[in-house]
C-alpha positions as CSV (number, residue, x, y, z in Angstrom):
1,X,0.0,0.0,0.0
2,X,1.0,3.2,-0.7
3,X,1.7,5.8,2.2
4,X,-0.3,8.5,2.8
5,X,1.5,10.9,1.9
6,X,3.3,10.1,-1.2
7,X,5.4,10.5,-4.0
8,X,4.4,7.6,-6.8
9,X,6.8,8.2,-10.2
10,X,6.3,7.0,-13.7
11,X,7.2,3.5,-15.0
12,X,7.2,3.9,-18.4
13,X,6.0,5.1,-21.3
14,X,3.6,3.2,-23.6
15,X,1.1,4.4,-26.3
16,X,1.7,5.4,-29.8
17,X,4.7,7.5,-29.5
18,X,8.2,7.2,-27.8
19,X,10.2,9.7,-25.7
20,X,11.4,10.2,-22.1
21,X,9.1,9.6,-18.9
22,X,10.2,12.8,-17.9
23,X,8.5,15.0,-20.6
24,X,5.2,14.3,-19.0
25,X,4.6,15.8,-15.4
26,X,3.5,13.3,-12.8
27,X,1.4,14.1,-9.5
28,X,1.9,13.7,-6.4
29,X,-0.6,12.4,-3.9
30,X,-2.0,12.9,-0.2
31,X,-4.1,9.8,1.0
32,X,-6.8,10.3,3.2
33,X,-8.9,7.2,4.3
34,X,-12.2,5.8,6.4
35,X,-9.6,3.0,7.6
36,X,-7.6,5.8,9.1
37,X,-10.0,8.1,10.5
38,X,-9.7,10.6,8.2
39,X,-13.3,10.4,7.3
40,X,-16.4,8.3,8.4
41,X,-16.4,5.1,6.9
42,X,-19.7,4.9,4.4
43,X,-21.5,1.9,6.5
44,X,-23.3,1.3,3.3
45,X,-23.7,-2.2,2.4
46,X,-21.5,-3.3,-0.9
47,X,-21.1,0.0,-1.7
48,X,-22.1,-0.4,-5.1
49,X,-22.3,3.0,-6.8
50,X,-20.0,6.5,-6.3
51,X,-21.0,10.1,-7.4
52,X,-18.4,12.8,-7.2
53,X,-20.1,16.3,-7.6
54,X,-21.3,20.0,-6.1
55,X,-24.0,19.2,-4.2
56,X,-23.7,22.2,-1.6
57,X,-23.0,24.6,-4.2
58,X,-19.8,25.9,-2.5
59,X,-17.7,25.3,-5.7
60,X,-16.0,22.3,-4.4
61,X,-17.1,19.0,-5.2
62,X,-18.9,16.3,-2.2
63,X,-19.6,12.6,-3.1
64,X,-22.0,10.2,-2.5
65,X,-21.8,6.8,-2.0
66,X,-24.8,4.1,-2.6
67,X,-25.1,0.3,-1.8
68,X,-27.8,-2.5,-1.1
69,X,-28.2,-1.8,2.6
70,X,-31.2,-0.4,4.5
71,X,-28.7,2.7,4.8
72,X,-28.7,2.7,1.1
73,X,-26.9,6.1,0.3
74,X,-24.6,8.3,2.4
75,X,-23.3,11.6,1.2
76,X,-19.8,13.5,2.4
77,X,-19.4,17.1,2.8
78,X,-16.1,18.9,4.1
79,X,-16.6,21.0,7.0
80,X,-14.0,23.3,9.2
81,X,-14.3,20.2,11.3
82,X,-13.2,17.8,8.5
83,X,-15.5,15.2,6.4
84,X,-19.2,14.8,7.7
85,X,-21.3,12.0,6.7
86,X,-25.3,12.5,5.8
87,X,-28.0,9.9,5.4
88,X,-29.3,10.6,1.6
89,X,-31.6,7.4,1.7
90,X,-32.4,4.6,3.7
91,X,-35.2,3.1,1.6
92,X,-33.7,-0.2,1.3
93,X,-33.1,0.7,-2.2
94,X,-30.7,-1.8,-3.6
95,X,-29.2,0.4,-5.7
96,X,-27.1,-0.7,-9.2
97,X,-23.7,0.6,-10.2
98,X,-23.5,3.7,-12.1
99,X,-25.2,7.1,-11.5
100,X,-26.0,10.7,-12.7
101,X,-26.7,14.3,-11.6
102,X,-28.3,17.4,-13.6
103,X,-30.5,20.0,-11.9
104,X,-33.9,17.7,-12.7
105,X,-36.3,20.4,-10.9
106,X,-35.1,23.2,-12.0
107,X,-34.1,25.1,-9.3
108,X,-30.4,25.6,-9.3
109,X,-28.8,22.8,-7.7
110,X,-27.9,18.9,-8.9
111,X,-30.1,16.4,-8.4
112,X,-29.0,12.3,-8.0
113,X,-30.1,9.6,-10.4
114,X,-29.5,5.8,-9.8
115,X,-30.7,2.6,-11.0
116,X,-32.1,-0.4,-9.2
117,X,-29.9,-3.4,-9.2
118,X,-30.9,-7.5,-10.3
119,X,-33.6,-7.4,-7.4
120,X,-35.3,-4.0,-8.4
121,X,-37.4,-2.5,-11.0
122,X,-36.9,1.1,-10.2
123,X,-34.9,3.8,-11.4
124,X,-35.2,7.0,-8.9
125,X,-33.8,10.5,-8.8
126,X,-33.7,12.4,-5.5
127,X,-34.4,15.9,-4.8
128,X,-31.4,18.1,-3.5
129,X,-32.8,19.7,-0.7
130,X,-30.0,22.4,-1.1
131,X,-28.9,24.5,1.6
132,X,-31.5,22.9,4.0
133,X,-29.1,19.7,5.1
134,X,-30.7,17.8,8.2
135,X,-28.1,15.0,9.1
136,X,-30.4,12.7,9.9
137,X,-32.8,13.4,7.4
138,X,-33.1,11.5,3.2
139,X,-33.2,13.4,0.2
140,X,-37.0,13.2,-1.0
141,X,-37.0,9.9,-3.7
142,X,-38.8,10.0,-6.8
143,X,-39.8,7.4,-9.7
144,X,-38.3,8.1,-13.2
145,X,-39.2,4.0,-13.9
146,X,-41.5,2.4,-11.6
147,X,-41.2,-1.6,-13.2
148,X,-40.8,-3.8,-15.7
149,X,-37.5,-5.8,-15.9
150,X,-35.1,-5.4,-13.4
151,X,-30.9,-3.9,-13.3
152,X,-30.2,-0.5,-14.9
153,X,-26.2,-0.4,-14.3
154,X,-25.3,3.0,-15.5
155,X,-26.9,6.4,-16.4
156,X,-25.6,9.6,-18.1
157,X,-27.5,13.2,-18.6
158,X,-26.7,14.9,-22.3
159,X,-28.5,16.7,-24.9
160,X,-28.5,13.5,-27.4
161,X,-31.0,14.9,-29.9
162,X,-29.6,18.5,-30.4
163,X,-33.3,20.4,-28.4
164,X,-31.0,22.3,-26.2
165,X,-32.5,20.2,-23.5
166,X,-30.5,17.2,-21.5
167,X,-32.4,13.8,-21.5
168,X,-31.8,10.9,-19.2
169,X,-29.9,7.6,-21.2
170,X,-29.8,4.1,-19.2
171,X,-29.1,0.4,-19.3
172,X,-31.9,-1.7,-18.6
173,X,-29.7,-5.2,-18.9
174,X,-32.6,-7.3,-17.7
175,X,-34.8,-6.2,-20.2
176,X,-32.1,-6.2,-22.8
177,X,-32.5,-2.3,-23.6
178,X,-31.1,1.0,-24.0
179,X,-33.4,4.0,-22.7
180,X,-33.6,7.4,-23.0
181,X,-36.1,9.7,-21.5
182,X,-37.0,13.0,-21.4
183,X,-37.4,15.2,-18.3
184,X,-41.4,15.6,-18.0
185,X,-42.5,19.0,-17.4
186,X,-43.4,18.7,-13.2
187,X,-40.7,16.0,-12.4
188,X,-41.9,16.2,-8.5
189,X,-45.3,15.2,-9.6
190,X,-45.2,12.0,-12.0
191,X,-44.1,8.6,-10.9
192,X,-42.9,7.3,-14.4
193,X,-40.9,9.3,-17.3
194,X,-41.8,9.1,-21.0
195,X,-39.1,6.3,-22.0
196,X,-38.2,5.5,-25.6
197,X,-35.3,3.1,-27.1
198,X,-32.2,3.6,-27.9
199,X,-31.1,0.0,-28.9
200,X,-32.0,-3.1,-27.9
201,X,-30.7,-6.7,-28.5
202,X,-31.9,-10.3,-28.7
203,X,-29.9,-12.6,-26.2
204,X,-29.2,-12.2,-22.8
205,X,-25.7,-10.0,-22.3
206,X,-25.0,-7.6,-19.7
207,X,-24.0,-4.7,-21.9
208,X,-22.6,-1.5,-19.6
209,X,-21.0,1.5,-19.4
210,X,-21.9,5.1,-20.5
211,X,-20.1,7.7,-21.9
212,X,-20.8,11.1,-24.0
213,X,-19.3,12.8,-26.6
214,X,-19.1,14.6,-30.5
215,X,-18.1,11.5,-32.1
216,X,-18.6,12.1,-35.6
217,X,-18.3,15.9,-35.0
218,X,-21.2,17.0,-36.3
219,X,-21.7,19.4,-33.2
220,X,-24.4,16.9,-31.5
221,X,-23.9,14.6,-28.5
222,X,-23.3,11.2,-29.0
223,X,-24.1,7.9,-27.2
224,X,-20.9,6.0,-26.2
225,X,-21.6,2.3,-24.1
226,X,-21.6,-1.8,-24.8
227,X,-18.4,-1.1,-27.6
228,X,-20.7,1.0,-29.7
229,X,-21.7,4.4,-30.4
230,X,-25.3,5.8,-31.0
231,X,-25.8,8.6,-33.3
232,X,-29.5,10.4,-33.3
233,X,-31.1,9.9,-36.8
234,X,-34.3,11.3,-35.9
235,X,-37.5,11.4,-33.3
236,X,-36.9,8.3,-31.2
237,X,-34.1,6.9,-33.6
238,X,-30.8,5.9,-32.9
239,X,-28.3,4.5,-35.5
240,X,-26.2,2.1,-33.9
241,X,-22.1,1.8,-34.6
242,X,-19.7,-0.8,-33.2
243,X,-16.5,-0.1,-31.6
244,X,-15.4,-3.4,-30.5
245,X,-16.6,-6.4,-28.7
246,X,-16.0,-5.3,-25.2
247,X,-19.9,-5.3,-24.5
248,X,-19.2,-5.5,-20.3
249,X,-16.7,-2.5,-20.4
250,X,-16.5,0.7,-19.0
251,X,-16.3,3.6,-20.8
252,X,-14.6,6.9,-21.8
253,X,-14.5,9.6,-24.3
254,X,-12.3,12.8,-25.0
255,X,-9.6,14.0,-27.2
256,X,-6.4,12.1,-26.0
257,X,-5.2,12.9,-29.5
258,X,-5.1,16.1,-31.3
259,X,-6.9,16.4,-34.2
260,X,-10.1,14.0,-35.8
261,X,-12.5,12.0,-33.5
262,X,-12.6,12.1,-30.1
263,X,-10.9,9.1,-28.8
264,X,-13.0,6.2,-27.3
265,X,-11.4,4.6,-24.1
266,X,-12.7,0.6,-23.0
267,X,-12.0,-0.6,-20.0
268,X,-12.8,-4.6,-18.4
269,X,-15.4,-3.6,-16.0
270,X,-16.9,-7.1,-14.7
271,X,-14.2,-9.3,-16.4
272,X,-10.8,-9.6,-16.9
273,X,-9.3,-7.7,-20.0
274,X,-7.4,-5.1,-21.2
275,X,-6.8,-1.0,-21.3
276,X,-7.8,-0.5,-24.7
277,X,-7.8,3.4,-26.6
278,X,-9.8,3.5,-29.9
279,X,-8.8,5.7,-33.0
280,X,-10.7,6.6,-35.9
281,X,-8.7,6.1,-38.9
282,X,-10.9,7.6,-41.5
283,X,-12.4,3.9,-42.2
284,X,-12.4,1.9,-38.8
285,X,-11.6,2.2,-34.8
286,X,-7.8,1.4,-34.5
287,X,-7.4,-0.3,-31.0
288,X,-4.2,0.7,-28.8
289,X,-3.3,-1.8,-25.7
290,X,-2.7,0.5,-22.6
291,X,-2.7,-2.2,-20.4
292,X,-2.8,-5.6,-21.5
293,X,-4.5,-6.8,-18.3
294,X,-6.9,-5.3,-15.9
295,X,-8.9,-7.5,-13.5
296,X,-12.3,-6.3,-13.0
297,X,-11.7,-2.6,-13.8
298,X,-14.9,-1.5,-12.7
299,X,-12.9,2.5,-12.8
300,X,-12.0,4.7,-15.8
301,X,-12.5,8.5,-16.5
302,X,-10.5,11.4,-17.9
303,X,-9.6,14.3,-16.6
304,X,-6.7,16.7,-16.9
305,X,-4.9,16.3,-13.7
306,X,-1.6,17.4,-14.2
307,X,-2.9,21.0,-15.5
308,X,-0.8,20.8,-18.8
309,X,-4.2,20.9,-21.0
310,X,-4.0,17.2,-22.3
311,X,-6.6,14.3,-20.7
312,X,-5.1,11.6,-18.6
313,X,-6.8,8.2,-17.8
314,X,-7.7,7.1,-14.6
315,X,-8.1,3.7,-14.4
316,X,-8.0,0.9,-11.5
317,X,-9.5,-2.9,-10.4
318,X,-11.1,-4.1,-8.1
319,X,-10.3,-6.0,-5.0
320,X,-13.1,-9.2,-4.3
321,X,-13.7,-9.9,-7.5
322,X,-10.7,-8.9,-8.8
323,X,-6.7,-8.1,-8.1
324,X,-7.1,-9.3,-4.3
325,X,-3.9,-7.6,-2.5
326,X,-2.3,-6.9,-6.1
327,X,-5.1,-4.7,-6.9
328,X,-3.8,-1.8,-8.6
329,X,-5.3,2.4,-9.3
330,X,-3.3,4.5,-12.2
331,X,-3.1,7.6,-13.9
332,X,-2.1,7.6,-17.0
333,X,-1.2,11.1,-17.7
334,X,-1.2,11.8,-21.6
335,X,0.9,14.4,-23.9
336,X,-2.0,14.7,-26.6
337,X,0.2,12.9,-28.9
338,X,-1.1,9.6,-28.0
339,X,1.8,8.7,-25.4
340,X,1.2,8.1,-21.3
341,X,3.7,7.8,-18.8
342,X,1.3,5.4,-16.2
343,X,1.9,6.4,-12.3
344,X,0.5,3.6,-9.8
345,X,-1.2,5.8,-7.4
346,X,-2.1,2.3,-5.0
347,X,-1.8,-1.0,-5.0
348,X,-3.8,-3.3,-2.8
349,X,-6.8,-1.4,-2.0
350,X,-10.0,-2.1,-4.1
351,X,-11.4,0.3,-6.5
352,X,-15.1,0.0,-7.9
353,X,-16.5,3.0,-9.8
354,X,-13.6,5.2,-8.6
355,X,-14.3,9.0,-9.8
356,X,-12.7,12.0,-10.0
357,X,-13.8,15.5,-8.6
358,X,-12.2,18.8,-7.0
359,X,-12.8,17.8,-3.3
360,X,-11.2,19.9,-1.8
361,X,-11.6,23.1,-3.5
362,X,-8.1,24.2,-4.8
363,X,-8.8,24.0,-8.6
364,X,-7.0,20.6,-9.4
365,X,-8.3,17.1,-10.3
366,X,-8.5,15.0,-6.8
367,X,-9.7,11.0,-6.8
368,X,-12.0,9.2,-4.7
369,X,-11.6,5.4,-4.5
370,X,-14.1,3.0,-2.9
371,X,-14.3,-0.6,-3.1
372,X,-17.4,-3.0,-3.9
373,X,-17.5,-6.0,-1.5
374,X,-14.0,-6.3,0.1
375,X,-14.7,-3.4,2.8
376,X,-16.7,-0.5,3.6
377,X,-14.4,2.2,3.7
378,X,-13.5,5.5,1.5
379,X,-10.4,6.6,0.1
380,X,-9.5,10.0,-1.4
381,X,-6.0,11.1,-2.9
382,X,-5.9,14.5,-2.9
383,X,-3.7,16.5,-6.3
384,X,-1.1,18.1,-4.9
385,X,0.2,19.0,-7.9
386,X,3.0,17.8,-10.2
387,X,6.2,16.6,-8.7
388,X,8.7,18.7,-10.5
């Protein structure tokens, strides 16, 4: 494990182009944990889903963490007294992987959407009761999906058919579906939103992973999940396009290189696999092996988080199932040129839907790390900037 406060340098450098480790700026890293008493530990059974984002509208960025418990969510807030821990729900909710905010109600603050796992039917959204925080006291649940087949393991908000409004995209793997709704008029008032398809597929598969993004570049948002893209043809039509055959991956887009398509980025998820980057050529997706292996790499997003204006990969596995005391989180910071110099930020705690945020306020990229099954704790590595 590394120590908590800590210097982790490059390995390497591995990608598409070659050159010195030192041309790219690492970061180096303050750990905080539950396990230390830096913070409450979550208490939320398998702590199954983690949202980083600005729920007290303070600038900085709190998280929440969701599980299967009767506490079912928890959120963190920093304090002049250090990190306090809130009840958001205890419903028994049963809540899937994934997760999404947007300001649903309207009135100037994020509100939460998650999914209900393989035992529910129900996809919810709660109310940010912004600035009115009771400890004690949930977030006010509503129904965006109120049955039907069961697991939706992932959401994202975007404007995916160019009305200047967002809409609400989600896996429904039990029902063997891609969804999209829009936000009805009185979201307080109705207890199931208008869904439409996206996509939907014959056998049983466990497609996952959502991410967004100007793909062909025709200045509209663009559908990115399963190793495929999905491109809006129409009202209520989607035209689907494959990436690859990495159907259980997570997923990434941005511009790791300059210049054409955005890049699409896959990672193992609920398997064993590789780090893959996908290029458009002109013709096809050109894949690029990051990391050969990852067990169960249930984390990946991008962020610049060495401040020199290129995306970097974060990326990490998971402990039980997974890595077990090998278990590894990276950065992989990138030059825009399609090289990375990868920096092991930990090995040995578990990562599951690891996220990055600004929690502490300063401007820069920190992450927080949480396992799945192994423990309920909470990790956070705070930026501290780059090391030379």
């Amino acid at each position: 494990m590394i120590g908590r406060f800590s210097l982790v340098m490059a390995l390497c450098v591995i990608g598409n182009g070659i050159g010195s480790g030192d041309e790219i700026a690492t970061i180096r890293w303050r750990h905080l944990s539950s396990v230390s008493g830096d913070l409450p530990a979550p208490d939320v059974g398998k702590q199954s889903a983690l949202v980083v984002f600005d729920i007290d509208n303070d600038g900085a960025d709190e998280f929440a963490v969701a599980g299967w418990g009767e506490v079912s969510m928890v959120w963190y807030q920093q304090t002049t007294r250090g990190w306090a821990r809130y009840l958001l729900d205890d419903g028994h909710s049963h809540i899937e992987a994934g997760g999404a905010v947007c300001d649903i109600d309207g009135d100037g603050d994020l509100d939460l959407v998650h999914g209900g796992s393989w035992a529910s039917p129900m996809v919810w959204w709660w109310e940010n009761p912004c600035p009115h925080f009771v400890p004690g006291k949930p977030w006010r649940r509503h129904l965006i999906k109120s049955g039907g087949p069961q697991q939706h393991h992932d959401q994202i908000f975007g404007d995916f058919d160019g009305d200047g409004r967002p809409e609400l995209v989600f896996w429904n793997q039990r029902g063997r579906k891609l969804l999209i709704a829009e936000i009805p008029t009185a979201p307080r008032s109705v207890s199931q939103w208008p869904l439409a398809t996206v996509w939907s597929w014959p056998r049983q598969f466990k497609y996952e992973g959502l991410a967004k993004g100007d793909i062909d570049r025709d200045g509209q948002q663009d559908i990115v999940g399963g190793g495929y893209w999905f491109r809006h043809e129409g009202p209520q039509r989607f035209s689907v396009h494959r990436i690859d055959d990495y159907g259980k991956s997570r997923s990434a887009v941005g511009q790791l290189i300059a210049g054409g398509r955005p890049e699409v980025v896959l990672n193992s998820g609920d398997g064993v696999g590789p780090l893959n980057l996908y290029r458009w050529d002109g013709h096809r997706w050109k894949e690029t092996t990051l990391i050969p292996r990852v067990d169960h790499g249930h984390t990946l997003q991008l962020a610049d988080l060495n401040g020199d204006g290129h995306l970097d990969i974060y990326a990490a596995e998971m402990h039980t199932p997974g890595a077990g005391g090998q278990c590894r989180q990276w950065v992989l910071y990138g030059d825009g040129s399609g090289r990375f110099v990868p920096q092991v930020v930990s090995t040995g705690i578990g990562t599951h839907e690891g996220k990055l945020g600004d929690v502490d306020g300063d401007g820069d990229v920190d992450i927080v790390q949480k396992d799945f099954q192994k423990e309920r704790r909470v990790d956070i590595w705070l930026n501290l900037g780059p090391s030379r």
